[in-house]
Short mmCIF file of C-alpha atoms and ligand atoms in Angstrom, two decimals:
data_model
loop_
_atom_site.label_atom_id
_atom_site.label_comp_id
_atom_site.label_asym_id
_atom_site.label_seq_id
_atom_site.Cartn_x
_atom_site.Cartn_y
_atom_site.Cartn_z
CA MET N 984 0.00 0.00 0.00
CA PRO N 985 1.06 3.56 -0.22
CA ALA N 986 2.05 3.01 3.36
CA ASP N 987 5.26 1.22 2.90
CA ALA N 988 8.17 0.82 0.62
CA SER N 989 6.91 -2.47 -0.77
CA GLY N 990 4.39 -0.81 -3.06
CA THR N 991 1.80 -3.56 -2.47
CA HIS N 992 -1.76 -2.87 -1.39
CA PRO N 993 -4.88 -4.88 -0.71
CA GLU N 994 -6.60 -6.13 -3.80
CA GLY N 995 -9.64 -4.19 -4.78
CA MET N 996 -9.04 -1.02 -2.74
CA LEU N 997 -8.90 1.13 -5.84
CA GLU N 998 -12.18 -0.34 -7.11
CA GLN N 999 -13.78 0.16 -3.67
CA LEU N 1000 -12.70 3.78 -3.65
CA THR N 1001 -14.20 4.35 -7.10
CA LEU N 1002 -17.48 2.77 -5.97
CA LEU N 1003 -17.65 4.84 -2.82
CA ARG N 1004 -17.21 8.09 -4.73
CA THR N 1005 -20.48 7.55 -6.65
CA ALA N 1006 -23.80 8.96 -5.34
CA GLU N 1007 -24.74 5.46 -4.08
CA GLY N 1008 -21.35 5.16 -2.40
CA THR N 1009 -21.79 8.49 -0.65
CA ALA N 1010 -25.17 7.37 0.69
CA ALA N 1011 -23.65 4.05 1.83
CA LEU N 1012 -20.83 5.90 3.64
CA GLU N 1013 -23.32 8.18 5.39
CA LEU N 1014 -25.35 5.22 6.59
CA ALA N 1015 -22.21 3.36 7.71
CA ALA N 1016 -21.04 6.44 9.62
CA SER N 1017 -24.36 6.78 11.43
CA LEU N 1018 -24.35 3.06 12.34
CA HIS N 1019 -20.81 3.44 13.68
CA ALA N 1020 -21.74 6.52 15.64
CA ALA N 1021 -24.68 4.63 17.15
CA GLY N 1022 -22.25 1.92 18.34
CA VAL N 1023 -23.78 -0.82 16.15
CA ASP N 1024 -21.44 -3.83 16.02
CA VAL N 1025 -19.81 -5.02 12.81
CA LEU N 1026 -22.15 -7.95 12.06
CA ALA N 1027 -25.33 -6.01 12.68
CA GLY N 1028 -23.87 -3.01 10.87
CA LEU N 1029 -23.02 -5.05 7.78
CA ASP N 1030 -26.48 -6.67 7.80
CA ARG N 1031 -28.18 -3.28 7.90
CA LEU N 1032 -25.89 -1.92 5.19
CA ARG N 1033 -26.39 -4.93 2.91
CA ALA N 1034 -30.15 -4.58 3.22
CA ALA N 1035 -30.02 -0.85 2.49
CA VAL N 1036 -27.27 -0.43 -0.15
CA GLY N 1037 -26.43 -3.94 -1.39
CA ALA N 1038 -23.59 -6.36 -0.73
CA GLU N 1039 -21.10 -4.67 -3.07
CA LEU N 1040 -21.11 -1.38 -1.16
CA ALA N 1041 -21.72 -2.66 2.36
CA GLY N 1042 -18.21 -3.95 3.17
CA PRO N 1043 -16.26 -1.03 1.69
CA ALA N 1044 -18.59 1.53 3.29
CA TRP N 1045 -18.21 -0.10 6.70
CA GLY N 1046 -14.40 -0.29 6.29
CA PHE N 1047 -14.00 3.38 5.33
CA ALA N 1048 -16.45 4.51 8.04
CA ARG N 1049 -14.43 2.56 10.62
CA LEU N 1050 -11.24 4.33 9.49
CA ARG N 1051 -12.94 7.73 9.55
CA ALA N 1052 -13.97 7.09 13.16
CA ARG N 1053 -10.36 6.16 13.98
CA ALA N 1054 -9.07 9.27 12.20
CA ARG N 1055 -11.41 11.70 13.99
CA PRO N 1056 -9.28 12.33 17.10
CA VAL N 1057 -6.40 13.46 14.85
CA PHE N 1058 -8.18 14.89 11.80
CA GLY N 1059 -11.24 16.40 13.50
CA ALA N 1060 -14.17 17.25 11.23
CA ASP N 1061 -12.10 16.51 8.07
CA ALA N 1062 -12.10 12.83 9.06
CA ASP N 1063 -15.76 12.53 8.08
CA ARG N 1064 -14.87 13.39 4.49
CA LEU N 1065 -11.46 11.78 4.07
CA PHE N 1066 -10.72 8.52 2.26
CA LEU N 1067 -8.03 6.61 4.11
CA THR N 1068 -6.60 3.12 4.38
CA ASP N 1069 -5.09 1.56 7.50
CA ASP N 1070 -1.62 2.25 6.14
CA THR N 1071 -2.15 5.80 4.97
CA LEU N 1072 -3.76 6.63 8.32
CA GLU N 1073 -0.83 5.11 10.18
CA GLN N 1074 1.76 7.04 8.19
CA ALA N 1075 -0.15 10.31 7.97
CA GLY N 1076 1.36 13.20 9.88
CA ARG N 1077 -0.76 15.30 12.24
CA PRO N 1078 -2.66 17.90 10.21
CA GLU N 1079 -1.80 20.75 12.62
CA LEU N 1080 1.91 19.95 12.22
CA ALA N 1081 1.53 19.64 8.44
CA ALA N 1082 -0.04 23.13 8.49
CA ARG N 1083 2.86 24.45 10.57
CA ARG N 1084 5.40 22.95 8.15
CA ALA N 1085 3.52 24.35 5.16
CA ALA N 1086 3.40 27.85 6.67
CA ARG N 1087 7.15 27.85 7.37
CA LEU N 1088 8.02 26.51 3.93
CA LEU N 1089 5.89 29.09 2.14
CA THR N 1090 7.45 32.09 3.82
CA ALA N 1091 10.95 30.97 2.80
CA GLY N 1092 12.85 32.09 -0.26
CA ASP N 1093 13.36 35.62 -1.57
CA GLU N 1094 10.24 35.74 -3.68
CA GLY N 1095 7.98 33.49 -1.66
CA VAL N 1096 6.68 30.20 -2.98
CA ASP N 1097 3.64 29.65 -5.17
CA SER N 1098 4.01 25.96 -6.07
CA VAL N 1099 5.15 22.94 -4.09
CA ALA N 1100 5.84 19.34 -5.11
CA ASP N 1101 4.64 16.81 -2.52
CA LEU N 1102 6.96 13.93 -3.37
CA GLY N 1103 5.09 10.87 -2.05
CA CYS N 1104 1.63 12.20 -1.18
CA ALA N 1105 0.05 9.00 0.28
CA ALA N 1106 -3.51 10.05 1.28
CA GLY N 1107 -2.57 13.73 0.97
CA THR N 1108 -2.10 15.15 4.48
CA ASP N 1109 0.74 17.41 3.34
CA THR N 1110 -0.90 18.19 0.01
CA ILE N 1111 -4.04 19.32 1.85
CA ALA N 1112 -2.07 21.50 4.29
CA LEU N 1113 -0.12 23.12 1.43
CA ALA N 1114 -3.24 23.74 -0.67
CA ARG N 1115 -4.98 25.24 2.34
CA ALA N 1116 -1.98 27.53 2.82
CA GLY N 1117 -2.81 28.91 -0.63
CA VAL N 1118 -0.27 27.39 -3.05
CA SER N 1119 -0.55 25.10 -6.06
CA VAL N 1120 0.50 21.56 -5.24
CA LEU N 1121 1.88 18.86 -7.50
CA ALA N 1122 1.03 15.69 -5.57
CA VAL N 1123 3.25 12.86 -6.77
CA ASP N 1124 3.20 9.19 -5.83
CA VAL N 1125 4.33 5.93 -7.39
CA ASP N 1126 1.34 4.19 -5.90
CA PRO N 1127 -1.98 4.38 -7.81
CA LEU N 1128 -4.03 3.93 -4.64
CA ALA N 1129 -2.20 6.82 -2.95
CA ARG N 1130 -2.92 9.02 -5.96
CA ALA N 1131 -6.59 8.01 -5.97
CA LEU N 1132 -6.89 8.72 -2.23
CA THR N 1133 -5.24 12.14 -2.55
CA ALA N 1134 -7.44 13.03 -5.55
CA ALA N 1135 -10.56 11.96 -3.63
CA ASN N 1136 -9.49 13.84 -0.51
CA VAL N 1137 -8.66 17.16 -2.16
CA GLU N 1138 -11.97 17.00 -3.99
CA ALA N 1139 -13.86 16.16 -0.79
CA LEU N 1140 -12.25 19.14 0.96
CA GLY N 1141 -12.85 21.59 -1.91
CA LEU N 1142 -9.16 21.95 -2.80
CA ALA N 1143 -9.06 20.18 -6.16
CA ASP N 1144 -8.59 23.40 -8.15
CA ARG N 1145 -5.15 23.89 -6.57
CA VAL N 1146 -3.87 20.32 -6.70
CA TRP N 1147 -2.54 18.23 -9.56
CA VAL N 1148 -2.16 14.55 -8.71
CA VAL N 1149 0.36 12.78 -10.92
CA ALA N 1150 2.21 9.48 -11.21
CA GLY N 1151 5.93 9.89 -10.79
CA ASP N 1152 9.06 8.57 -9.17
CA ALA N 1153 10.57 11.02 -6.69
CA VAL N 1154 14.03 9.53 -7.26
CA GLU N 1155 13.90 10.50 -10.93
CA LEU N 1156 12.24 13.86 -10.34
CA VAL N 1157 14.86 14.88 -7.77
CA ALA N 1158 17.72 13.67 -9.98
CA ALA N 1159 16.34 15.91 -12.75
CA ALA N 1160 15.86 18.97 -10.46
CA ARG N 1161 17.49 22.14 -11.84
CA GLY N 1162 17.69 25.81 -10.91
CA GLY N 1163 16.34 25.22 -7.40
CA GLU N 1164 13.13 23.67 -8.74
CA VAL N 1165 11.81 20.14 -8.84
CA ALA N 1166 9.12 19.07 -11.33
CA GLY N 1167 8.62 22.76 -12.13
CA CYS N 1168 7.90 23.66 -8.49
CA ALA N 1169 9.86 26.16 -6.42
CA ALA N 1170 9.62 24.07 -3.25
CA ALA N 1171 9.22 20.47 -2.14
CA VAL N 1172 7.98 18.28 0.67
CA LEU N 1173 9.46 14.80 0.90
CA ASP N 1174 8.19 12.26 3.40
CA PRO N 1175 9.86 8.96 2.49
CA ALA N 1176 8.14 5.66 3.30
CA ARG N 1177 10.01 4.34 6.33
CA ARG N 1178 8.17 1.07 6.88
CA ALA N 1179 8.02 -2.19 4.95
CA GLY N 1180 6.05 -5.31 5.77
CA GLY N 1181 4.66 -3.59 8.88
CA ARG N 1182 8.14 -2.91 10.28
CA ARG N 1183 10.18 0.25 10.67
CA LEU N 1184 13.14 0.59 8.35
CA LEU N 1185 15.91 1.85 10.60
CA ASP N 1186 18.42 2.19 7.78
CA PRO N 1187 17.72 5.43 5.82
CA ASP N 1188 19.29 3.83 2.75
CA ARG N 1189 16.29 1.47 2.66
CA TRP N 1190 13.62 4.19 2.84
CA SER N 1191 11.64 4.90 -0.29
CA PRO N 1192 12.86 7.20 -1.72
CA PRO N 1193 16.23 6.36 -0.16
CA TRP N 1194 18.64 8.63 1.73
CA THR N 1195 20.58 9.52 -1.43
CA THR N 1196 17.42 11.19 -2.76
CA VAL N 1197 16.92 13.05 0.54
CA VAL N 1198 20.44 14.49 0.32
CA ASP N 1199 20.06 15.21 -3.37
CA LEU N 1200 16.83 17.12 -2.79
CA LEU N 1201 18.30 19.16 0.09
CA ASP N 1202 21.22 19.98 -2.19
CA ARG N 1203 19.24 20.89 -5.31
CA VAL N 1204 16.05 22.49 -3.97
CA PRO N 1205 16.78 25.02 -1.21
CA VAL N 1206 13.13 25.51 -0.22
CA THR N 1207 12.44 22.01 1.02
CA VAL N 1208 11.33 20.09 4.06
CA VAL N 1209 12.02 16.39 4.51
CA LYS N 1210 10.38 14.27 7.18
CA VAL N 1211 12.87 11.78 8.62
CA ALA N 1212 12.87 9.16 11.36
CA PRO N 1213 13.24 10.68 14.85
CA GLY N 1214 16.18 8.32 15.46
CA LEU N 1215 18.19 9.81 12.58
CA ASP N 1216 21.86 10.11 13.43
CA HIS N 1217 23.08 13.73 13.66
CA ASP N 1218 26.09 12.75 11.56
CA ARG N 1219 23.76 12.22 8.60
CA VAL N 1220 22.47 15.81 8.64
CA PRO N 1221 24.30 17.73 5.88
CA ALA N 1222 26.12 20.94 6.84
CA GLY N 1223 23.94 24.03 6.60
CA ILE N 1224 20.74 22.02 7.08
CA GLU N 1225 18.55 22.67 10.12
CA ALA N 1226 17.26 19.54 11.87
CA GLU N 1227 14.16 19.89 14.01
CA TRP N 1228 12.60 17.42 16.43
CA VAL N 1229 8.97 17.99 17.40
CA SER N 1230 7.29 16.49 20.48
CA VAL N 1231 3.63 16.61 21.44
CA LYS N 1232 2.64 15.85 25.05
CA GLY N 1233 6.11 14.48 25.80
CA SER N 1234 6.46 12.11 22.82
CA ILE N 1235 8.44 12.76 19.65
CA VAL N 1236 6.06 12.92 16.72
CA GLU N 1237 8.31 14.06 13.91
CA ALA N 1238 11.80 14.99 12.85
CA LEU N 1239 12.43 17.38 9.97
CA LEU N 1240 15.31 18.52 7.81
CA TRP N 1241 14.88 22.00 6.36
CA GLY N 1242 16.42 23.07 3.06
CA ARG N 1243 19.14 25.74 2.98
CA GLU N 1244 16.82 28.67 2.31
CA VAL N 1245 14.51 27.69 5.13
CA SER N 1246 17.13 26.72 7.70
CA THR N 1247 17.83 29.44 10.25
CA VAL N 1248 19.62 27.49 12.99
CA TRP N 1249 21.68 24.33 13.55
CA ARG N 1250 19.07 22.45 15.57
CA ARG N 1251 15.57 23.16 16.87
CA ALA N 1252 13.54 21.39 19.55
CA THR N 1253 9.84 22.14 19.25
CA VAL N 1254 7.81 21.18 22.30
CA VAL N 1255 4.02 21.25 22.06
CA ARG N 1256 2.10 20.92 25.34
CA GLY N 1257 -1.49 21.90 25.97
CA GLY N 1258 -1.56 23.53 22.53
CA VAL N 1259 1.35 25.85 23.46
CA VAL N 1260 4.40 25.67 21.19
CA ALA N 1261 7.88 26.37 22.64
CA GLU N 1262 11.07 26.29 20.55
CA LEU N 1263 14.63 25.86 21.76
CA THR N 1264 17.27 26.56 19.13
CA ALA N 1265 21.04 26.62 18.74
CA ASP N 1266 23.15 28.09 15.94
CA ALA N 1267 25.89 25.53 16.56
CA ASP N 1268 26.47 22.40 18.62
CA PRO N 1269 26.36 23.65 22.22
CA GLY N 1270 28.37 20.66 23.49
CA PRO N 1271 27.62 18.75 26.68
CA ALA N 1272 26.35 20.22 29.95
CA PRO N 1273 28.64 20.04 32.99
CA THR N 1274 28.21 17.13 35.40
CA ALA N 1275 27.81 17.50 39.19
CA PRO N 1276 26.33 15.56 42.13
CA VAL N 1277 22.57 15.13 42.52
CA ARG N 1278 20.87 18.11 44.18
CA GLY N 1279 17.31 18.64 45.46
CA TRP N 1280 15.52 18.39 42.09
CA LEU N 1281 15.81 16.02 39.15
CA HIS N 1282 14.74 17.20 35.69
CA GLU N 1283 13.81 14.93 32.84
CA PRO N 1284 14.35 16.74 29.52
CA ASP N 1285 11.64 16.51 26.88
CA PRO N 1286 12.62 13.96 24.20
CA ALA N 1287 12.71 16.70 21.52
CA VAL N 1288 15.33 18.53 23.60
CA ILE N 1289 17.34 15.33 24.00
CA ARG N 1290 17.15 14.21 20.38
CA SER N 1291 18.05 17.66 19.06
CA GLY N 1292 21.23 17.67 21.16
CA LEU N 1293 20.15 20.75 23.14
CA VAL N 1294 20.15 19.40 26.72
CA SER N 1295 23.05 21.68 27.66
CA LEU N 1296 21.06 24.75 26.56
CA ALA N 1297 18.16 23.72 28.78
CA ALA N 1298 20.66 23.04 31.60
CA ALA N 1299 22.21 26.50 31.26
CA GLU N 1300 18.77 28.11 31.32
CA LEU N 1301 17.83 26.23 34.51
CA GLY N 1302 21.20 26.48 36.27
CA ALA N 1303 21.24 22.67 36.17
CA THR N 1304 23.94 20.04 35.68
CA LEU N 1305 23.95 16.45 34.40
CA VAL N 1306 23.90 13.63 36.97
CA ASP N 1307 26.22 11.65 34.70
CA PRO N 1308 28.06 12.69 31.54
CA THR N 1309 26.32 9.94 29.52
CA ILE N 1310 22.77 10.35 30.84
CA ALA N 1311 20.20 13.02 29.98
CA TYR N 1312 18.93 13.68 33.52
CA LEU N 1313 19.57 17.11 34.98
CA THR N 1314 19.70 18.25 38.56
CA SER N 1315 19.44 21.62 40.30
CA ASP N 1316 18.37 23.22 43.58
CA ALA N 1317 14.93 24.29 42.42
CA ARG N 1318 11.86 23.06 40.55
CA ALA N 1319 11.96 24.21 36.93
CA ASP N 1320 8.96 25.93 35.48
CA SER N 1321 10.09 25.23 31.95
CA PRO N 1322 8.74 23.57 28.79
CA TRP N 1323 12.08 21.78 28.33
CA VAL N 1324 11.89 19.50 31.38
CA SER N 1325 9.60 17.77 33.88
CA SER N 1326 10.81 18.20 37.47
CA TYR N 1327 10.79 15.76 40.39
CA ARG N 1328 11.76 16.53 44.00
CA VAL N 1329 14.58 14.15 45.03
CA GLU N 1330 13.92 12.57 48.44
CA GLU N 1331 16.48 9.75 48.57
CA VAL N 1332 19.50 8.74 46.52
CA LEU N 1333 20.81 5.19 46.97
CA PRO N 1334 22.89 2.64 45.08
CA PHE N 1335 20.49 0.50 43.04
CA ASN N 1336 19.56 -2.55 45.13
CA LEU N 1337 16.08 -4.07 44.98
CA LYS N 1338 15.96 -5.19 48.62
CA ARG N 1339 17.09 -1.84 49.99
CA LEU N 1340 14.78 0.05 47.68
CA LYS N 1341 11.78 -2.05 48.73
CA ALA N 1342 12.58 -1.59 52.42
CA LEU N 1343 13.00 2.15 51.99
CA LEU N 1344 9.67 2.53 50.16
CA ARG N 1345 7.87 0.44 52.83
CA ALA N 1346 9.42 2.62 55.56
CA ARG N 1347 8.17 5.73 53.74
CA GLY N 1348 4.65 4.29 53.41
CA VAL N 1349 4.83 4.22 49.62
CA GLY N 1350 2.36 1.88 47.90
CA ARG N 1351 2.13 3.16 44.32
CA VAL N 1352 5.36 3.47 42.37
CA THR N 1353 6.09 4.88 38.93
CA VAL N 1354 9.46 3.79 37.60
CA LYS N 1355 11.49 5.80 35.12
CA LYS N 1356 14.83 4.72 33.80
CA ARG N 1357 17.69 5.89 31.67
CA GLY N 1358 20.97 4.04 31.20
CA SER N 1359 19.67 0.92 32.94
CA ALA N 1360 18.48 -2.46 31.66
CA ILE N 1361 15.59 -2.78 34.15
CA GLU N 1362 12.00 -3.14 32.87
CA PRO N 1363 10.13 -0.18 34.42
CA GLU N 1364 6.75 -1.92 34.61
CA GLU N 1365 8.20 -5.07 36.10
CA LEU N 1366 10.14 -3.11 38.72
CA ALA N 1367 7.08 -0.98 39.56
CA ARG N 1368 5.15 -4.20 40.17
CA GLN N 1369 7.92 -5.55 42.42
CA LEU N 1370 8.06 -2.31 44.40
CA ARG N 1371 4.32 -1.94 44.90
CA GLY N 1372 3.35 -2.09 48.59
CA PRO N 1373 0.45 -1.66 50.99
CA GLY N 1374 1.20 2.00 51.81
CA GLU N 1375 -1.03 4.92 50.88
CA GLY N 1376 1.76 7.10 49.47
CA SER N 1377 3.18 7.27 45.96
CA ALA N 1378 6.63 7.94 44.56
CA VAL N 1379 8.57 8.13 41.33
CA VAL N 1380 11.63 5.88 41.36
CA VAL N 1381 14.26 6.86 38.82
CA VAL N 1382 16.79 4.17 38.00
CA THR N 1383 19.85 5.51 36.27
CA ARG N 1384 23.59 5.98 36.47
CA VAL N 1385 24.99 8.70 38.66
CA ALA N 1386 28.69 9.38 38.17
CA GLY N 1387 28.93 5.99 36.45
CA LYS N 1388 27.20 3.97 39.24
CA PRO N 1389 23.77 2.26 39.03
CA THR N 1390 21.61 4.45 41.26
CA ALA N 1391 17.99 4.76 42.37
CA LEU N 1392 16.49 8.15 43.14
CA VAL N 1393 13.25 8.17 45.08
CA CYS N 1394 11.33 11.28 44.11
CA GLY N 1395 8.15 12.94 45.29
CA VAL N 1396 5.25 13.28 42.88
C1 SAM G 2497 5.26 8.22 4.44
S1 SAM G 2497 4.24 8.30 3.06
C2 SAM G 2497 3.81 9.97 2.90
C3 SAM G 2497 2.82 10.41 3.93
C4 SAM G 2497 2.24 11.77 3.73
N1 SAM G 2497 3.23 12.82 3.74
C5 SAM G 2497 1.20 12.04 4.81
O1 SAM G 2497 1.49 12.74 5.80
O2 SAM G 2497 0.10 11.50 4.68
C6 SAM G 2497 5.33 7.97 1.74
C7 SAM G 2497 4.68 7.91 0.37
O3 SAM G 2497 5.74 7.95 -0.59
C8 SAM G 2497 5.41 7.10 -1.68
N2 SAM G 2497 6.66 6.74 -2.35
C9 SAM G 2497 7.59 5.85 -1.97
N3 SAM G 2497 8.62 5.84 -2.84
C10 SAM G 2497 8.33 6.76 -3.80
C11 SAM G 2497 8.99 7.22 -4.97
N4 SAM G 2497 10.18 6.73 -5.31
N5 SAM G 2497 8.39 8.17 -5.70
C12 SAM G 2497 7.18 8.67 -5.38
N6 SAM G 2497 6.50 8.25 -4.28
C13 SAM G 2497 7.07 7.32 -3.50
C14 SAM G 2497 4.67 5.95 -1.04
O4 SAM G 2497 3.86 5.29 -2.00
C15 SAM G 2497 3.88 6.66 0.07
O5 SAM G 2497 2.61 7.01 -0.39
#
């Protein structure tokens, strides 16, 4: 499916999509959506659909309605009009982040941007965000189902007059890019397929398009954004290219490489919490933070701050130090009111030893334990289960290395 690098997709999806875009299909989808919303189970739902719209439409309508219901928490009201597959839904970026990327891309360049190539459009999340930002979009995909989904989606959302959906191979288009343009567009979005056979492809050379095309695009088209795996090695990022890691509610959701005309810094950590966006940036590698003994507060940096290599900037801002040169936990004398970290009051520091830890928690009346770890092989959930006790209190136990030694920190919540 458009979802992965294999280029395969379930038989018949294209035909189902065509059927569902007819007037009868639209009626079948509406009925399926209302049955879903009413909580009707799959067997009863299919029976009712078959009786009302016929066997040919019943299954596809139920399947698409099920996906729309799954998409609603992320896509909001758009979900009720979108055509998605399991794979395209799984690989789709968050629309609010796609809109943010589109806005940044379109303000770059000396003359602004009026056309963008979306090189691997899948079901069209980026294409939709770009079209809504007001530019013409050339939506390209090697996969016919992806192209059909994008075409259906831009039409459903009233954006078809700004979008051209075409078959094409991004590898070839990028290799032919000249004069800062690709496929006649002044800017590009590339979001390579990074899964195959349901599994993540850790090696960027196996993405589709592969890493060579990513580098080629960044080199040839200066107004570009490429979505990459959050685990991408910093050494891969070409000089002069800004890498950005974005987290939402404490989890990394995307990593981006910005083309030369869009890049303004070396690295950026974007932290989104409660709808508020905070950005930490550095013009050059800030190097490591200093290390010092554990003090009264432990701070856990947001993963976007860690992945972007900016822990030392957060440390400097908080007057904090690392507990160990190899571990991204910070410590200081005060709670930090900062988007970059979550703070825990340190109550006990002891060498890691299960028996001693258990006894200490019992003595403190702790019954509920949350375990966090970094630089340790323990299984947090298993340890939390072992440490659970009859007490009324709760604690966060952080298992990590402090100055090279396995250590447990018992923290207040
Ligand atoms: C990760 S998805 C894109 C997701 C999309 N940006 C979104 O947010 O919904 C990657 C897409 O690239 C397409 N693709 C993979 N290799 C390609 C190539 N060489 N040329 C064009 N498209 C390609 C896949 O078919 C797939 O639809």
